[in-house]
Every structure is written in structure tokens, then in C-alpha cells.
Amino acid sequence: MKKKNSDIFQQALGEATHKPTENWEKELDKAKQVKTRRLSKKELVRMIEELNDNFDTKTLMRTNRRNLELLKALLANKG
């Protein structure tokens, strides 16, 4: 009888900690799209090098707000 109560507890715990929304399929598709759109830092630097050969890529490899804003602006202007 103790094992049965344990199984019920595990099932209840699972339901309490994982409650999918009604739109779970859309959320999953959106997450997959976001995952595929993210580029690595090296890929971003490569794209910027293609845009302008005068960039100092060593400073671009540092992650700071100014550089990230610069990357965003440059990539937005590319498209």
C-alpha cells in the first residue's frame, strides 16, 4: 500500500510542476525558431567583417553593452 501512495505522490508532483498551456504547440514552434536564429559571437563578428573591413574584431569579441548595441545596429542596417 505504501508503494501505491508513493506512485500517486509522484504523479501529483509531476502534474503540479509541469502544466502545459493551451498554446504549447505554438510556444514550442516559437522556441525552435528563436533557437535557430541565434548566432554565436564568432558568427556575428564574421558578418560584421563582411560588412566593413575596418572593424577591430578583438574589441568586438568583448561582451559589453556598447558593443552589443553596435552589433545590433550594424546587422539591422545590413538587411
PDB file of C-alpha atoms in Angstrom:
ATOM      1  CA  MET A   1       0.000   0.000   0.000  1.00  0.00           C
ATOM      2  CA  LYS A   2       2.889   2.321   0.687  1.00  0.00           C
ATOM      3  CA  LYS A   3       4.152   1.962  -2.884  1.00  0.00           C
ATOM      4  CA  LYS A   4       0.747   2.926  -4.288  1.00  0.00           C
ATOM      5  CA  ASN A   5       0.709   6.143  -2.255  1.00  0.00           C
ATOM      6  CA  SER A   6       4.219   6.895  -3.470  1.00  0.00           C
ATOM      7  CA  ASP A   7       3.129   6.491  -7.100  1.00  0.00           C
ATOM      8  CA  ILE A   8       0.191   8.845  -6.560  1.00  0.00           C
ATOM      9  CA  PHE A   9       2.514  11.396  -4.970  1.00  0.00           C
ATOM     10  CA  GLN A  10       4.946  11.213  -7.913  1.00  0.00           C
ATOM     11  CA  GLN A  11       2.102  11.658 -10.397  1.00  0.00           C
ATOM     12  CA  ALA A  12       0.702  14.639  -8.484  1.00  0.00           C
ATOM     13  CA  LEU A  13       4.161  16.169  -8.230  1.00  0.00           C
ATOM     14  CA  GLY A  14       4.677  15.786 -11.967  1.00  0.00           C
ATOM     15  CA  GLU A  15       1.343  17.418 -12.765  1.00  0.00           C
ATOM     16  CA  ALA A  16       1.984  20.262 -10.339  1.00  0.00           C
ATOM     17  CA  THR A  17       5.407  21.089 -11.731  1.00  0.00           C
ATOM     18  CA  HIS A  18       4.616  20.751 -15.434  1.00  0.00           C
ATOM     19  CA  LYS A  19       1.396  22.285 -16.646  1.00  0.00           C
ATOM     20  CA  PRO A  20       1.487  22.953 -20.384  1.00  0.00           C
ATOM     21  CA  THR A  21      -0.523  25.890 -21.635  1.00  0.00           C
ATOM     22  CA  GLU A  22      -3.252  25.619 -24.237  1.00  0.00           C
ATOM     23  CA  ASN A  23      -0.858  27.036 -26.835  1.00  0.00           C
ATOM     24  CA  TRP A  24       2.026  24.717 -26.040  1.00  0.00           C
ATOM     25  CA  GLU A  25       2.498  23.727 -29.682  1.00  0.00           C
ATOM     26  CA  LYS A  26       2.858  27.362 -30.755  1.00  0.00           C
ATOM     27  CA  GLU A  27       5.237  28.045 -27.873  1.00  0.00           C
ATOM     28  CA  LEU A  28       7.359  25.064 -28.890  1.00  0.00           C
ATOM     29  CA  ASP A  29       7.492  26.226 -32.523  1.00  0.00           C
ATOM     30  CA  LYS A  30       8.432  29.738 -31.417  1.00  0.00           C
ATOM     31  CA  ALA A  31      11.195  28.394 -29.174  1.00  0.00           C
ATOM     32  CA  LYS A  32      12.590  26.331 -32.054  1.00  0.00           C
ATOM     33  CA  GLN A  33      12.617  29.390 -34.330  1.00  0.00           C
ATOM     34  CA  VAL A  34      14.383  31.509 -31.726  1.00  0.00           C
ATOM     35  CA  LYS A  35      16.927  28.770 -31.166  1.00  0.00           C
ATOM     36  CA  THR A  36      17.708  28.529 -34.861  1.00  0.00           C
ATOM     37  CA  ARG A  37      18.020  32.321 -35.267  1.00  0.00           C
ATOM     38  CA  ARG A  38      20.617  32.820 -32.536  1.00  0.00           C
ATOM     39  CA  LEU A  39      24.127  33.248 -33.851  1.00  0.00           C
ATOM     40  CA  SER A  40      27.344  32.735 -31.995  1.00  0.00           C
ATOM     41  CA  LYS A  41      29.624  35.638 -31.239  1.00  0.00           C
ATOM     42  CA  LYS A  42      32.102  34.384 -33.860  1.00  0.00           C
ATOM     43  CA  GLU A  43      29.367  34.265 -36.486  1.00  0.00           C
ATOM     44  CA  LEU A  44      28.336  37.830 -35.676  1.00  0.00           C
ATOM     45  CA  VAL A  45      31.927  39.025 -35.918  1.00  0.00           C
ATOM     46  CA  ARG A  46      32.279  37.257 -39.274  1.00  0.00           C
ATOM     47  CA  MET A  47      29.148  39.014 -40.541  1.00  0.00           C
ATOM     48  CA  ILE A  48      30.487  42.376 -39.418  1.00  0.00           C
ATOM     49  CA  GLU A  49      33.834  41.689 -41.068  1.00  0.00           C
ATOM     50  CA  GLU A  50      31.948  41.101 -44.298  1.00  0.00           C
ATOM     51  CA  LEU A  51      30.169  44.449 -43.872  1.00  0.00           C
ATOM     52  CA  ASN A  52      33.236  46.524 -43.116  1.00  0.00           C
ATOM     53  CA  ASP A  53      36.906  45.552 -43.157  1.00  0.00           C
ATOM     54  CA  ASN A  54      37.896  48.405 -40.814  1.00  0.00           C
ATOM     55  CA  PHE A  55      36.481  46.798 -37.651  1.00  0.00           C
ATOM     56  CA  ASP A  56      38.764  45.756 -34.818  1.00  0.00           C
ATOM     57  CA  THR A  57      37.414  42.272 -34.182  1.00  0.00           C
ATOM     58  CA  LYS A  58      39.365  41.865 -30.945  1.00  0.00           C
ATOM     59  CA  THR A  59      37.272  44.572 -29.288  1.00  0.00           C
ATOM     60  CA  LEU A  60      34.094  43.119 -30.759  1.00  0.00           C
ATOM     61  CA  MET A  61      34.778  39.826 -29.004  1.00  0.00           C
ATOM     62  CA  ARG A  62      34.376  41.582 -25.654  1.00  0.00           C
ATOM     63  CA  THR A  63      30.810  41.376 -24.461  1.00  0.00           C
ATOM     64  CA  ASN A  64      29.611  44.732 -23.248  1.00  0.00           C
ATOM     65  CA  ARG A  65      26.546  46.820 -23.814  1.00  0.00           C
ATOM     66  CA  ARG A  66      28.138  49.258 -26.240  1.00  0.00           C
ATOM     67  CA  ASN A  67      29.467  46.514 -28.498  1.00  0.00           C
ATOM     68  CA  LEU A  68      26.195  44.603 -28.435  1.00  0.00           C
ATOM     69  CA  GLU A  69      24.275  47.764 -29.398  1.00  0.00           C
ATOM     70  CA  LEU A  70      26.766  48.372 -32.203  1.00  0.00           C
ATOM     71  CA  LEU A  71      26.334  44.819 -33.461  1.00  0.00           C
ATOM     72  CA  LYS A  72      22.566  45.170 -33.377  1.00  0.00           C
ATOM     73  CA  ALA A  73      22.625  48.451 -35.292  1.00  0.00           C
ATOM     74  CA  LEU A  74      25.022  47.164 -37.923  1.00  0.00           C
ATOM     75  CA  LEU A  75      23.057  43.982 -38.500  1.00  0.00           C
ATOM     76  CA  ALA A  76      19.792  45.940 -38.694  1.00  0.00           C
ATOM     77  CA  ASN A  77      21.301  48.173 -41.377  1.00  0.00           C
ATOM     78  CA  LYS A  78      22.530  45.163 -43.370  1.00  0.00           C
ATOM     79  CA  GLY A  79      19.046  43.816 -44.045  1.00  0.00           C
TER      80      GLY A  79
END
